[in-house]
Amino acid sequence: MIKKYIYLLFILLFFSCGEDENEGEKYKGPREIVMIDKGIYKASYNEIYEQPNWIEYTVSNRPKNVDRGSKDFYLEPGIATSNDADYYKNEWDKGHLAPAATFSDSEENLNKTFSFINCAMQIDNLNRGEWAQLEQQVRDWSVNGNIKVKIELVFAANHEIRNTGVHIPTGFWKNLTFTNGDQNCYYFPNTSTNKNWDKYKTACN
């Protein structure tokens, strides 16, 4: 009988300890910085803004072996990102930061670019115009050597916040570092473009 009471006491202590441990694991709200390494790119993600802080990757003249087809962006477990509702019937595209075309050497790599971690609220004219043209130019340059790319999102103090909760970037820095150490830096306001991509080149930040 005594053994039975000791056993029950042990069970009660075990579960009470488990509950105490879980107290420290309660949800503490969205995080300003979540670091993610997807292999082909690294990102700092802002769950408060539901947008990346920055993304960096290397362009290495990879061959094109697969097509994007009808792929769409997917959510990441455990990370609060933007989602389809943020892009519904408005002028913002799901703008790739690490480009799909740059990582179309394999199905696995291509799929990684379709994470909402790699997605920004980017005005449609910019995403499909000068931004895409600069991406192609970087791929062309990479024939002569790898190019490191870092994209930083800018949010002005008065930046727009959609009723879905997502924050709209004010602009995008795109910094390129070549194998010889030279740098090219570009700043694109998140607005419709009215000049060629090379006219957005500026002093590095």
mmCIF file of C-alpha atoms in Angstrom:
data_model
loop_
_atom_site.group_PDB
_atom_site.id
_atom_site.type_symbol
_atom_site.label_atom_id
_atom_site.label_comp_id
_atom_site.label_asym_id
_atom_site.label_seq_id
_atom_site.Cartn_x
_atom_site.Cartn_y
_atom_site.Cartn_z
ATOM 1 C CA MET A 1 0.000 0.000 0.000
ATOM 2 C CA ILE A 2 2.846 2.361 0.895
ATOM 3 C CA LYS A 3 4.471 1.600 -2.459
ATOM 4 C CA LYS A 4 1.208 2.564 -4.191
ATOM 5 C CA TYR A 5 1.135 5.989 -2.463
ATOM 6 C CA ILE A 6 4.776 6.601 -3.296
ATOM 7 C CA TYR A 7 4.054 5.787 -6.962
ATOM 8 C CA LEU A 8 1.086 8.198 -7.046
ATOM 9 C CA LEU A 9 3.191 10.907 -5.417
ATOM 10 C CA PHE A 10 5.861 10.400 -8.087
ATOM 11 C CA ILE A 11 3.287 10.750 -10.892
ATOM 12 C CA LEU A 12 1.929 13.997 -9.401
ATOM 13 C CA LEU A 13 5.406 15.471 -9.039
ATOM 14 C CA PHE A 14 6.282 14.496 -12.621
ATOM 15 C CA PHE A 15 3.278 16.268 -14.147
ATOM 16 C CA SER A 16 3.594 19.347 -11.929
ATOM 17 C CA CYS A 17 7.224 19.729 -13.026
ATOM 18 C CA GLY A 18 6.144 19.412 -16.641
ATOM 19 C CA GLU A 19 3.630 22.213 -16.211
ATOM 20 C CA ASP A 20 6.275 24.493 -14.663
ATOM 21 C CA GLU A 21 8.598 23.922 -17.596
ATOM 22 C CA ASN A 22 5.894 24.805 -20.091
ATOM 23 C CA GLU A 23 5.272 28.115 -18.340
ATOM 24 C CA GLY A 24 8.497 29.442 -19.884
ATOM 25 C CA GLU A 25 7.426 28.386 -23.374
ATOM 26 C CA LYS A 26 4.307 30.538 -23.663
ATOM 27 C CA TYR A 27 3.907 32.612 -26.821
ATOM 28 C CA LYS A 28 5.527 36.007 -26.247
ATOM 29 C CA GLY A 29 4.265 37.787 -29.355
ATOM 30 C CA PRO A 30 5.793 38.500 -32.779
ATOM 31 C CA ARG A 31 9.573 38.792 -33.016
ATOM 32 C CA GLU A 32 11.475 41.647 -34.633
ATOM 33 C CA ILE A 33 14.303 39.382 -35.784
ATOM 34 C CA VAL A 34 14.030 35.722 -36.760
ATOM 35 C CA MET A 35 17.130 34.297 -38.443
ATOM 36 C CA ILE A 36 16.546 31.707 -41.185
ATOM 37 C CA ASP A 37 19.040 29.771 -43.281
ATOM 38 C CA LYS A 38 17.455 28.136 -46.329
ATOM 39 C CA GLY A 39 20.773 26.951 -47.729
ATOM 40 C CA ILE A 40 20.658 29.016 -50.919
ATOM 41 C CA TYR A 41 19.851 32.214 -49.012
ATOM 42 C CA LYS A 42 19.882 33.573 -45.470
ATOM 43 C CA ALA A 43 17.273 35.917 -44.096
ATOM 44 C CA SER A 44 16.430 38.076 -41.119
ATOM 45 C CA TYR A 45 12.646 38.141 -40.802
ATOM 46 C CA ASN A 46 10.436 40.641 -38.960
ATOM 47 C CA GLU A 47 7.226 39.018 -37.694
ATOM 48 C CA ILE A 48 5.905 42.384 -36.510
ATOM 49 C CA TYR A 49 6.066 43.816 -40.026
ATOM 50 C CA GLU A 50 5.430 40.435 -41.693
ATOM 51 C CA GLN A 51 8.282 41.272 -44.069
ATOM 52 C CA PRO A 52 11.986 40.414 -44.264
ATOM 53 C CA ASN A 53 14.519 42.764 -42.683
ATOM 54 C CA TRP A 54 17.124 41.571 -45.187
ATOM 55 C CA ILE A 55 18.067 38.626 -47.385
ATOM 56 C CA GLU A 56 21.463 37.642 -48.746
ATOM 57 C CA TYR A 57 22.475 35.080 -51.369
ATOM 58 C CA THR A 58 25.139 34.382 -53.984
ATOM 59 C CA VAL A 59 24.584 34.391 -57.745
ATOM 60 C CA SER A 60 26.828 31.739 -59.308
ATOM 61 C CA ASN A 61 25.759 31.292 -62.934
ATOM 62 C CA ARG A 62 23.712 28.167 -62.170
ATOM 63 C CA PRO A 63 22.217 26.345 -65.170
ATOM 64 C CA LYS A 64 18.472 26.422 -65.702
ATOM 65 C CA ASN A 65 17.139 22.889 -65.326
ATOM 66 C CA VAL A 66 13.551 23.408 -64.118
ATOM 67 C CA ASP A 67 10.671 25.810 -64.753
ATOM 68 C CA ARG A 68 8.634 27.621 -62.093
ATOM 69 C CA GLY A 69 5.365 26.516 -63.726
ATOM 70 C CA SER A 70 2.369 27.404 -61.534
ATOM 71 C CA LYS A 71 4.212 27.431 -58.200
ATOM 72 C CA ASP A 72 2.930 29.784 -55.535
ATOM 73 C CA PHE A 73 4.323 30.923 -52.210
ATOM 74 C CA TYR A 74 3.959 28.728 -49.112
ATOM 75 C CA LEU A 75 3.850 29.507 -45.391
ATOM 76 C CA GLU A 76 6.644 28.512 -42.998
ATOM 77 C CA PRO A 77 5.668 26.594 -39.825
ATOM 78 C CA GLY A 78 6.367 28.554 -36.663
ATOM 79 C CA ILE A 79 7.023 31.900 -38.388
ATOM 80 C CA ALA A 80 4.431 34.673 -38.746
ATOM 81 C CA THR A 81 4.778 35.978 -42.305
ATOM 82 C CA SER A 82 2.656 37.729 -44.883
ATOM 83 C CA ASN A 83 0.133 35.529 -46.687
ATOM 84 C CA ASP A 84 -2.156 35.471 -49.713
ATOM 85 C CA ALA A 85 -4.696 37.801 -48.074
ATOM 86 C CA ASP A 86 -2.128 40.623 -48.005
ATOM 87 C CA TYR A 87 -1.820 40.556 -51.807
ATOM 88 C CA TYR A 88 -5.497 40.136 -52.662
ATOM 89 C CA LYS A 89 -6.779 42.559 -55.313
ATOM 90 C CA ASN A 90 -4.207 45.320 -54.867
ATOM 91 C CA GLU A 91 -1.173 46.738 -56.672
ATOM 92 C CA TRP A 92 1.462 44.774 -54.752
ATOM 93 C CA ASP A 93 3.125 41.672 -56.118
ATOM 94 C CA LYS A 94 4.591 38.803 -54.152
ATOM 95 C CA GLY A 95 8.058 40.039 -55.007
ATOM 96 C CA HIS A 96 10.836 37.460 -54.898
ATOM 97 C CA LEU A 97 13.973 38.740 -53.177
ATOM 98 C CA ALA A 98 16.207 35.736 -53.905
ATOM 99 C CA PRO A 99 15.054 35.261 -57.535
ATOM 100 C CA ALA A 100 13.389 32.066 -58.729
ATOM 101 C CA ALA A 101 15.246 32.254 -62.057
ATOM 102 C CA THR A 102 18.609 32.457 -60.252
ATOM 103 C CA PHE A 103 17.936 29.171 -58.439
ATOM 104 C CA SER A 104 16.213 27.133 -61.137
ATOM 105 C CA ASP A 105 19.064 24.596 -61.250
ATOM 106 C CA SER A 106 16.990 22.117 -59.214
ATOM 107 C CA GLU A 107 13.412 21.619 -58.083
ATOM 108 C CA GLU A 108 14.536 21.748 -54.447
ATOM 109 C CA ASN A 109 16.274 25.108 -54.801
ATOM 110 C CA LEU A 110 13.456 26.598 -56.862
ATOM 111 C CA ASN A 111 10.928 25.574 -54.215
ATOM 112 C CA LYS A 112 12.969 27.325 -51.499
ATOM 113 C CA THR A 113 12.528 30.652 -53.274
ATOM 114 C CA PHE A 114 8.742 30.353 -52.987
ATOM 115 C CA SER A 115 8.704 30.629 -49.194
ATOM 116 C CA PHE A 116 6.859 33.677 -47.835
ATOM 117 C CA ILE A 117 10.127 34.383 -45.985
ATOM 118 C CA ASN A 118 11.538 35.328 -49.415
ATOM 119 C CA CYS A 119 8.526 37.425 -50.357
ATOM 120 C CA ALA A 120 8.048 41.200 -50.110
ATOM 121 C CA MET A 121 5.142 43.551 -50.747
ATOM 122 C CA GLN A 122 6.561 45.053 -53.937
ATOM 123 C CA ILE A 123 4.690 47.356 -56.296
ATOM 124 C CA ASP A 124 3.804 45.396 -59.429
ATOM 125 C CA ASN A 125 5.461 47.750 -61.930
ATOM 126 C CA LEU A 126 8.771 47.584 -60.058
ATOM 127 C CA ASN A 127 8.706 43.822 -59.537
ATOM 128 C CA ARG A 128 7.999 43.053 -63.183
ATOM 129 C CA GLY A 129 10.125 45.876 -64.585
ATOM 130 C CA GLU A 130 13.465 47.321 -63.521
ATOM 131 C CA TRP A 131 13.860 45.013 -60.511
ATOM 132 C CA ALA A 132 13.543 41.950 -62.746
ATOM 133 C CA GLN A 133 15.865 43.473 -65.344
ATOM 134 C CA LEU A 134 18.579 44.047 -62.737
ATOM 135 C CA GLU A 135 18.181 40.441 -61.578
ATOM 136 C CA GLN A 136 18.851 39.310 -65.151
ATOM 137 C CA GLN A 137 21.839 41.631 -65.423
ATOM 138 C CA VAL A 138 23.347 40.146 -62.246
ATOM 139 C CA ARG A 139 22.960 36.655 -63.726
ATOM 140 C CA ASP A 140 24.744 37.855 -66.854
ATOM 141 C CA TRP A 141 27.575 39.350 -64.801
ATOM 142 C CA SER A 142 27.952 36.128 -62.797
ATOM 143 C CA VAL A 143 29.447 34.417 -65.859
ATOM 144 C CA ASN A 144 32.676 36.156 -64.838
ATOM 145 C CA GLY A 145 32.491 35.135 -61.167
ATOM 146 C CA ASN A 146 30.165 34.779 -58.211
ATOM 147 C CA ILE A 147 28.312 37.862 -56.983
ATOM 148 C CA LYS A 148 27.151 38.286 -53.410
ATOM 149 C CA VAL A 149 23.816 40.044 -53.083
ATOM 150 C CA LYS A 150 22.249 41.584 -49.997
ATOM 151 C CA ILE A 151 18.785 43.115 -50.127
ATOM 152 C CA GLU A 152 17.642 45.330 -47.262
ATOM 153 C CA LEU A 153 14.085 46.546 -46.858
ATOM 154 C CA VAL A 154 13.520 50.149 -45.763
ATOM 155 C CA PHE A 155 10.515 51.265 -43.707
ATOM 156 C CA ALA A 156 10.067 55.009 -43.256
ATOM 157 C CA ALA A 157 8.493 56.251 -40.027
ATOM 158 C CA ASN A 158 5.224 56.923 -41.872
ATOM 159 C CA HIS A 159 5.174 53.716 -43.946
ATOM 160 C CA GLU A 160 1.822 52.188 -44.827
ATOM 161 C CA ILE A 161 0.279 49.392 -42.767
ATOM 162 C CA ARG A 162 -2.459 47.426 -44.502
ATOM 163 C CA ASN A 163 -5.659 46.462 -42.691
ATOM 164 C CA THR A 164 -4.458 42.846 -42.885
ATOM 165 C CA GLY A 165 -1.562 43.808 -40.602
ATOM 166 C CA VAL A 166 1.259 43.670 -43.155
ATOM 167 C CA HIS A 167 3.689 46.613 -43.387
ATOM 168 C CA ILE A 168 4.586 48.048 -46.809
ATOM 169 C CA PRO A 169 8.309 48.647 -47.455
ATOM 170 C CA THR A 170 9.226 52.198 -48.439
ATOM 171 C CA GLY A 171 12.081 50.950 -50.618
ATOM 172 C CA PHE A 172 14.745 48.331 -51.258
ATOM 173 C CA TRP A 173 18.531 48.455 -51.124
ATOM 174 C CA LYS A 174 20.274 45.957 -53.397
ATOM 175 C CA ASN A 175 24.012 45.706 -52.734
ATOM 176 C CA LEU A 176 26.251 43.643 -55.031
ATOM 177 C CA THR A 177 29.777 42.528 -54.147
ATOM 178 C CA PHE A 178 31.952 41.126 -56.941
ATOM 179 C CA THR A 179 34.843 38.661 -56.579
ATOM 180 C CA ASN A 180 37.409 41.476 -56.888
ATOM 181 C CA GLY A 181 35.799 43.356 -53.989
ATOM 182 C CA ASP A 182 34.058 45.995 -56.112
ATOM 183 C CA GLN A 183 30.542 46.942 -55.111
ATOM 184 C CA ASN A 184 27.491 48.186 -56.983
ATOM 185 C CA CYS A 185 24.614 49.467 -54.895
ATOM 186 C CA TYR A 186 21.079 50.392 -55.937
ATOM 187 C CA TYR A 187 18.149 51.922 -54.116
ATOM 188 C CA PHE A 188 14.640 51.390 -55.495
ATOM 189 C CA PRO A 189 11.689 53.251 -53.957
ATOM 190 C CA ASN A 190 8.695 50.927 -53.709
ATOM 191 C CA THR A 191 6.866 52.838 -56.435
ATOM 192 C CA SER A 192 6.310 52.482 -60.161
ATOM 193 C CA THR A 193 9.618 52.901 -61.974
ATOM 194 C CA ASN A 194 10.121 55.716 -64.477
ATOM 195 C CA LYS A 195 13.735 55.165 -65.514
ATOM 196 C CA ASN A 196 16.137 52.366 -66.425
ATOM 197 C CA TRP A 197 17.504 50.102 -63.655
ATOM 198 C CA ASP A 198 21.046 51.507 -63.941
ATOM 199 C CA LYS A 199 19.738 54.977 -63.027
ATOM 200 C CA TYR A 200 18.926 53.643 -59.542
ATOM 201 C CA LYS A 201 22.604 53.028 -58.824
ATOM 202 C CA THR A 202 23.812 55.086 -55.871
ATOM 203 C CA ALA A 203 26.508 55.315 -53.208
ATOM 204 C CA CYS A 204 26.546 52.191 -51.032
ATOM 205 C CA ASN A 205 24.798 52.384 -47.682
#
